[in-house]
Amino acid sequence: MRPHSGTLVVDISREKVEHYEGVYQCTARNKHGTAVSNNIVVRQSRSPLWSKEKIKPIVVQEGVSLVLPCRPPAGLPPPIIFWMDNNFQRLPQSSRVSQSLNGDLYFSNVLREDSRNDYICYARFPHTQTIQQKQPITVKVLNQDPMDERRPSFLIPSGPSSSKMVLRGQVLEMECIAEGLPTPEISWTKVSGDFPAKRTSFLHYQKTLRIVDVSESDAGDYRCTARNRLGSVHHTIRVAVKASPYWISGAPRNLVLAPGENGVLTCRASGTPKPSITWSMNGIPIENSPKDLSRKVEDDTVIFTDVQTGSSAVYQCNISNEYGYLLSNAFVNVLSEPPRVLTQANIVYKVIKNHQVLLDCASFGSPIPKITWFKDSRSGTLDGETYNMHDNGTLEINVAQARNSGKYTCVARNSLGIYENHVYLEVKEPTRILKQPEYKEVQKGRSVVFECKVKHDPSLIPTMTWLKDDGELPDDERLIVDSDSLTITEVTENDAGKYTCIMNTTLDHDSASADLTVVVTTPTPAVDARPDPPTDLELTDQKKRSVQLTWTPGDEHSSPIQKFLIQYEDVLHHRGHWHNLTEVPGTKTTAHLKLSPYVHYTFRVLAYNNVGFSRPSFPSRMFKTEPAAPDENPTGVQGFGTEHDNLVISWKPLSGLQSNGPGLHYKVMWRQKMMDSEWTTVTVANNSKFVVSGTPTFVPYELKVQAVNDYGSGPESAISHGYSGEDLPVAAPENVQALVMNSTLAEVHWDPVPHKLIRGYLKGYKVYYWRERSLHKHNPHHVEKQILTFSGNHSHGMLPALHPFSLYSFNVKVYNGKGEGPPSPTQQFETPEGVPAAPSSLIVTNTNLDSLTLEWSPPHDRNGLITGYTLKYQPVNNSNELGPVEELALLANETSVTLLNLKYSTHYKFYLNAKTVRGAGPAISQEAAIIMDEAVASRQVDIATQGWFIGLMCAIALLILILLIICFIQRNKGGKYPVKEKEDAHTDPEFQPMKDDDCTFGEYSDNEDHKPLKGSRTPSNGTVKRDDSDDSLVDYGEGGDGQFNEDGSFIGQYSGKSASRDTAEGHESSEAPSPINAMNSLNSFV
């Protein structure tokens, strides 16, 4: 043990370190009690050697997965693992090859270049600064039978789900390493929430998710997904966050009590699981300590009542659970001590007039001393508006005046005695510049003098400092600084600028500035310049509140004077500061000035032209106005409470000009409204507020503030209104109930709280509501409270954006300007089911020539019990036109479906939505293409673009043309065409003979509605009967409408329509004539 300290030093040079391993605890004790330290664990750092082993070469086929184990020896602390080669170069890692958290090296798939004989795992033990090496591992990759591509699967972790526990405040690391070909990509999601953005990072090519400073909100399910082009696989890690104990309101604090006093020690902490609390006194469990009737232990609190001398002790609070503990010592000192003042005696405080000053009186004693202050002769304690007493004994004077100078006595008193301490206050006059430096214009080479005459308190030592352009003066012997002036000899152009004089004392300072302009002596043409300052200022027609000022204008310098600015200085109230009073046109040289009482005026005039203002004129002689009673009262009178039993009356004070005379003070009056009581009046000086104590809570008052000085009172003041202080409401709204409107909206009703129970300005009502849990077993609990504020006197309100299918709790509070009242009894309501959200995911897998598989995940927000899914899909052509929709109804427990008999080489669009009893939710969509085999695709060629097909069509068209020509020649070679025989062969009486002389038909039917075209030969029933003459031509028709294909081949119809089609179309059908009719028409032209 080191002398005069509690440090334990152990020399381990002569003995084995193992002898000193263990748990240590320090105990410190004296006559007042015993304190103990936290446990200190001492363990030897270890870096064991790797066990000797012969590692056989690993031979694998290209494309398979591979794991190279490291398995370092267990050390203390655990070693840091890394992989290197024989040249001590780190092995490259990627999304395909990476090291896991346990140190093993994982290959998602091996390549030929992975073949090598120096895969070496190293373990670095940081405490001993040693590195251990594993035997090299040889890997040989074969390429005899390349592996087929395959879907991902996880190497670690195994199975569809796993769990992990982490302590609050620690680092959470989760990893997912997958194998597959091609190499899978890893992604992470949190199933019920988002990642904490500022605390989350992704390492090792997205394979490791790292969250620092873990909190309870990080608990939940995390899903890692491995995906390549053949599919995907998921793994869910359920994270539980536990917590070792941590303080809620800080460790217990030492307690000093006097005999007979009461006190409380509080040891409040939290943890997961909930920690247990044990108390000890002087290191001994409190239940084994001597009984003390003044002490009572209640869980995390020790209550002391009427303590007695000799009860001093050190109490230990130990809060622990299975993950750790907190230990804190608190000294309860039962002490009888007469008062002492700790502030140094006879201190002299110095302050500038009208500034604030604090006089200290720090004290100690038990019981806690009461502090009082006296000044000089102790005629009475110091209180009221001039003085403010702080809880720690400090006396504050807001606006120090000369009369406040003197000796102050601080008295500390308790039941055991009295202690006095004396301090002194000196109020000093402020430092003021009486004669400021003025603007100077000097010719180059001349000298210039800036004056700066100052008035200061004689007891303070002033220091004069000059600046040029806000910086230090140049180090130049031409610049001469005296006690009240700055002289510059042999002025140059560089001397132009702004010069500032600063007068500093130990307590305050004052400053003033002026510009220097340097002109060249060379004659120059006349140019516009600022006017010269006015001269010969005179005051005439002097009255109590007005005077006439006259002056003589200076040279205009080629630019007419546009106006004059008149300024004044109040030597009595604001010495050294000039204020703008009025402006007059440039054509006038007199001004009638309205003045205020009790002001010592000095005037000056500035002229203004296009260039700018002139220098100010020399000041006029002083003109003093006589004092008078105030002309006005303070404005802004208001009353309000800062406590439940006071009324603060405040107002905007009058300025020095408004005071109209010396001795300005205020007559403050108040009375309760509607009580018809007398006005209570007090006089307040040097302040702008007054506090009325002992008022009823939130009562209306009438207020008046009147200005008064030594020459009389101001006008009768107007009545203002205010209220005394508010207090918290004492009642909660009653008859609180909820009406559920739909799955996301509820209406809350309540009876308004009576006004007298609100005890303040009614601000409104607040509805506290929170989602207890979802009614669906898969959804986690949600206990985050939400608040809706309804300003004003409301009795109902809507709760929007609720979660469907959930249990909610709520209560209602009224609030005023002071705060919230008590809550109403907590009520509950359930929201009905709603439509679900879209499924979480929809992916396409196992795409074949005519089939594919769809896989999906249920919606994150089910909003009810899922009753099934609806799948719709339709083809999409190259023009993005949608084909017919197919629809499938799927069961609620299905998460995949395989679609068969799809068209190859076709793009499909899929829509999937979930359903509850309330209906279908929004759909999630996905697109995929059915890719056909290249061999099949090569055979699917458009026949219309082939050369042989085009040649065939041309040959057929040529043949038809030749036949038509032959028929035409045959008809004309033999004379008349044997129409008669053909007509006789027909039994239809409506057929008419053709006239021989004009090759036209004879008379047709009388029915005008069925009159055929001229030159046509059509039966009345719309049919054409074939005979021997037209069979050969009709046989060339292909049964379609007459048309030309895109390649020019004729594929039209040479025969009439079929009888069945003609019947369907009716007599009005307009169709192409048959070849027979076409030939007859040709005959009519021959």
GROMACS .gro file of N, CA, C and O in nm, residues 811-860:
model
  200
  811ASN      N    1  -5.636   0.899  -2.255
  811ASN     CA    2  -5.695   0.980  -2.150
  811ASN      C    3  -5.690   1.126  -2.193
  811ASN      O    4  -5.624   1.160  -2.291
  812VAL      N    5  -5.759   1.211  -2.120
  812VAL     CA    6  -5.774   1.352  -2.157
  812VAL      C    7  -5.734   1.438  -2.038
  812VAL      O    8  -5.767   1.405  -1.923
  813LYS      N    9  -5.661   1.547  -2.068
  813LYS     CA   10  -5.622   1.644  -1.965
  813LYS      C   11  -5.663   1.783  -2.012
  813LYS      O   12  -5.656   1.814  -2.131
  814VAL      N   13  -5.700   1.865  -1.915
  814VAL     CA   14  -5.719   2.007  -1.943
  814VAL      C   15  -5.590   2.078  -1.907
  814VAL      O   16  -5.516   2.034  -1.817
  815TYR      N   17  -5.557   2.186  -1.978
  815TYR     CA   18  -5.437   2.260  -1.944
  815TYR      C   19  -5.461   2.410  -1.954
  815TYR      O   20  -5.545   2.456  -2.031
  816ASN      N   21  -5.390   2.481  -1.868
  816ASN     CA   22  -5.395   2.626  -1.868
  816ASN      C   23  -5.255   2.681  -1.887
  816ASN      O   24  -5.163   2.608  -1.924
  817GLY      N   25  -5.235   2.811  -1.861
  817GLY     CA   26  -5.104   2.870  -1.881
  817GLY      C   27  -4.999   2.815  -1.787
  817GLY      O   28  -4.879   2.828  -1.812
  818LYS      N   29  -5.040   2.755  -1.677
  818LYS     CA   30  -4.945   2.698  -1.580
  818LYS      C   31  -4.903   2.558  -1.618
  818LYS      O   32  -4.790   2.516  -1.592
  819GLY      N   33  -4.994   2.483  -1.677
  819GLY     CA   34  -4.961   2.345  -1.713
  819GLY      C   35  -5.085   2.260  -1.722
  819GLY      O   36  -5.197   2.309  -1.735
  820GLU      N   37  -5.065   2.130  -1.712
  820GLU     CA   38  -5.172   2.033  -1.731
  820GLU      C   39  -5.231   1.989  -1.598
  820GLU      O   40  -5.160   1.984  -1.496
  821GLY      N   41  -5.360   1.957  -1.603
  821GLY     CA   42  -5.426   1.900  -1.488
  821GLY      C   43  -5.411   1.749  -1.485
  821GLY      O   44  -5.342   1.689  -1.566
  822PRO      N   45  -5.479   1.685  -1.390
  822PRO     CA   46  -5.468   1.539  -1.381
  822PRO      C   47  -5.536   1.472  -1.500
  822PRO      O   48  -5.625   1.530  -1.563
  823PRO      N   49  -5.493   1.350  -1.533
  823PRO     CA   50  -5.556   1.281  -1.647
  823PRO      C   51  -5.688   1.218  -1.607
  823PRO      O   52  -5.711   1.181  -1.492
  824SER      N   53  -5.775   1.205  -1.706
  824SER     CA   54  -5.897   1.129  -1.685
  824SER      C   55  -5.864   0.980  -1.676
  824SER      O   56  -5.755   0.938  -1.716
  825PRO      N   57  -5.955   0.899  -1.622
  825PRO     CA   58  -5.928   0.754  -1.620
  825PRO      C   59  -5.902   0.703  -1.761
  825PRO      O   60  -5.967   0.743  -1.857
  826THR      N   61  -5.803   0.617  -1.772
  826THR     CA   62  -5.762   0.567  -1.903
  826THR      C   63  -5.872   0.477  -1.961
  826THR      O   64  -5.922   0.386  -1.895
  827GLN      N   65  -5.910   0.506  -2.085
  827GLN     CA   66  -6.009   0.428  -2.158
  827GLN      C   67  -5.941   0.355  -2.273
  827GLN      O   68  -5.829   0.390  -2.312
  828GLN      N   69  -6.009   0.256  -2.327
  828GLN     CA   70  -5.955   0.181  -2.440
  828GLN      C   71  -6.060   0.165  -2.549
  828GLN      O   72  -6.181   0.169  -2.523
  829PHE      N   73  -6.013   0.149  -2.671
  829PHE     CA   74  -6.100   0.117  -2.782
  829PHE      C   75  -6.020   0.037  -2.885
  829PHE      O   76  -5.898   0.041  -2.886
  830GLU      N   77  -6.094  -0.036  -2.966
  830GLU     CA   78  -6.031  -0.118  -3.069
  830GLU      C   79  -6.072  -0.065  -3.206
  830GLU      O   80  -6.190  -0.031  -3.229
  831THR      N   81  -5.978  -0.057  -3.296
  831THR     CA   82  -6.008  -0.019  -3.433
  831THR      C   83  -6.038  -0.144  -3.514
  831THR      O   84  -5.974  -0.249  -3.494
  832PRO      N   85  -6.137  -0.137  -3.603
  832PRO     CA   86  -6.169  -0.256  -3.684
  832PRO      C   87  -6.062  -0.283  -3.789
  832PRO      O   88  -5.970  -0.205  -3.808
  833GLU      N   89  -6.081  -0.394  -3.855
  833GLU     CA   90  -5.987  -0.430  -3.961
  833GLU      C   91  -5.996  -0.329  -4.076
  833GLU      O   92  -6.101  -0.271  -4.103
  834GLY      N   93  -5.887  -0.313  -4.142
  834GLY     CA   94  -5.881  -0.231  -4.263
  834GLY      C   95  -5.821  -0.310  -4.377
  834GLY      O   96  -5.789  -0.429  -4.363
  835VAL      N   97  -5.808  -0.245  -4.488
  835VAL     CA   98  -5.743  -0.315  -4.599
  835VAL      C   99  -5.594  -0.322  -4.571
  835VAL      O  100  -5.536  -0.232  -4.512
  836PRO      N  101  -5.530  -0.430  -4.611
  836PRO     CA  102  -5.387  -0.443  -4.581
  836PRO      C  103  -5.302  -0.357  -4.673
  836PRO      O  104  -5.348  -0.307  -4.775
  837ALA      N  105  -5.179  -0.340  -4.631
  837ALA     CA  106  -5.081  -0.274  -4.717
  837ALA      C  107  -5.040  -0.369  -4.829
  837ALA      O  108  -5.081  -0.486  -4.833
  838ALA      N  109  -4.963  -0.319  -4.922
  838ALA     CA  110  -4.914  -0.403  -5.031
  838ALA      C  111  -4.819  -0.509  -4.975
  838ALA      O  112  -4.753  -0.488  -4.872
  839PRO      N  113  -4.813  -0.627  -5.038
  839PRO     CA  114  -4.715  -0.726  -4.994
  839PRO      C  115  -4.575  -0.664  -4.989
  839PRO      O  116  -4.542  -0.574  -5.066
  840SER      N  117  -4.494  -0.714  -4.895
  840SER     CA  118  -4.362  -0.655  -4.871
  840SER      C  119  -4.271  -0.671  -4.992
  840SER      O  120  -4.190  -0.584  -5.021
  841SER      N  121  -4.283  -0.782  -5.061
  841SER     CA  122  -4.195  -0.804  -5.175
  841SER      C  123  -4.264  -0.897  -5.274
  841SER      O  124  -4.354  -0.973  -5.237
  842LEU      N  125  -4.223  -0.891  -5.399
  842LEU     CA  126  -4.271  -0.980  -5.504
  842LEU      C  127  -4.155  -1.000  -5.601
  842LEU      O  128  -4.110  -0.904  -5.664
  843ILE      N  129  -4.107  -1.124  -5.607
  843ILE     CA  130  -3.993  -1.151  -5.693
  843ILE      C  131  -4.028  -1.267  -5.785
  843ILE      O  132  -4.113  -1.351  -5.754
  844VAL      N  133  -3.963  -1.269  -5.900
  844VAL     CA  134  -3.983  -1.372  -6.002
  844VAL      C  135  -3.864  -1.465  -6.000
  844VAL      O  136  -3.748  -1.420  -6.007
  845THR      N  137  -3.889  -1.596  -5.991
  845THR     CA  138  -3.781  -1.695  -5.989
  845THR      C  139  -3.818  -1.809  -6.083
  845THR      O  140  -3.932  -1.822  -6.131
  846ASN      N  141  -3.719  -1.892  -6.110
  846ASN     CA  142  -3.739  -2.016  -6.189
  846ASN      C  143  -3.806  -1.987  -6.323
  846ASN      O  144  -3.908  -2.048  -6.359
  847THR      N  145  -3.754  -1.893  -6.395
  847THR     CA  146  -3.811  -1.860  -6.526
  847THR      C  147  -3.771  -1.967  -6.628
  847THR      O  148  -3.652  -1.994  -6.646
  848ASN      N  149  -3.870  -2.030  -6.693
  848ASN     CA  150  -3.846  -2.131  -6.797
  848ASN      C  151  -3.912  -2.086  -6.928
  848ASN      O  152  -3.959  -1.973  -6.940
  849LEU      N  153  -3.917  -2.183  -7.025
  849LEU     CA  154  -3.972  -2.149  -7.156
  849LEU      C  155  -4.119  -2.113  -7.150
  849LEU      O  156  -4.165  -2.026  -7.222
  850ASP      N  157  -4.194  -2.181  -7.065
  850ASP     CA  158  -4.337  -2.154  -7.060
  850ASP      C  159  -4.390  -2.144  -6.918
  850ASP      O  160  -4.510  -2.162  -6.895
  851SER      N  161  -4.303  -2.121  -6.820
  851SER     CA  162  -4.349  -2.112  -6.682
  851SER      C  163  -4.252  -2.026  -6.602
  851SER      O  164  -4.140  -2.000  -6.643
  852LEU      N  165  -4.300  -1.983  -6.486
  852LEU     CA  166  -4.217  -1.912  -6.391
  852LEU      C  167  -4.283  -1.923  -6.254
  852LEU      O  168  -4.398  -1.962  -6.242
  853THR      N  169  -4.206  -1.885  -6.151
  853THR     CA  170  -4.254  -1.890  -6.014
  853THR      C  171  -4.251  -1.750  -5.955
  853THR      O  172  -4.153  -1.678  -5.972
  854LEU      N  173  -4.358  -1.713  -5.886
  854LEU     CA  174  -4.366  -1.586  -5.814
  854LEU      C  175  -4.358  -1.614  -5.665
  854LEU      O  176  -4.428  -1.703  -5.614
  855GLU      N  177  -4.271  -1.540  -5.596
  855GLU     CA  178  -4.259  -1.551  -5.450
  855GLU      C  179  -4.284  -1.414  -5.389
  855GLU      O  180  -4.241  -1.312  -5.443
  856TRP      N  181  -4.354  -1.410  -5.274
  856TRP     CA  182  -4.384  -1.283  -5.211
  856TRP      C  183  -4.379  -1.296  -5.059
  856TRP      O  184  -4.378  -1.407  -5.005
  857SER      N  185  -4.376  -1.183  -4.994
  857SER     CA  186  -4.380  -1.176  -4.849
  857SER      C  187  -4.507  -1.103  -4.808
  857SER      O  188  -4.551  -1.011  -4.876
  858PRO      N  189  -4.568  -1.144  -4.695
  858PRO     CA  190  -4.691  -1.077  -4.650
  858PRO      C  191  -4.666  -0.929  -4.625
  858PRO      O  192  -4.553  -0.885  -4.606
  859PRO      N  193  -4.771  -0.849  -4.620
  859PRO     CA  194  -4.754  -0.705  -4.594
  859PRO      C  195  -4.695  -0.680  -4.456
  859PRO      O  196  -4.721  -0.757  -4.361
  860HIS      N  197  -4.618  -0.573  -4.445
  860HIS     CA  198  -4.569  -0.531  -4.313
  860HIS      C  199  -4.687  -0.492  -4.224
  860HIS      O  200  -4.694  -0.531  -4.107
   0.00000   0.00000   0.00000
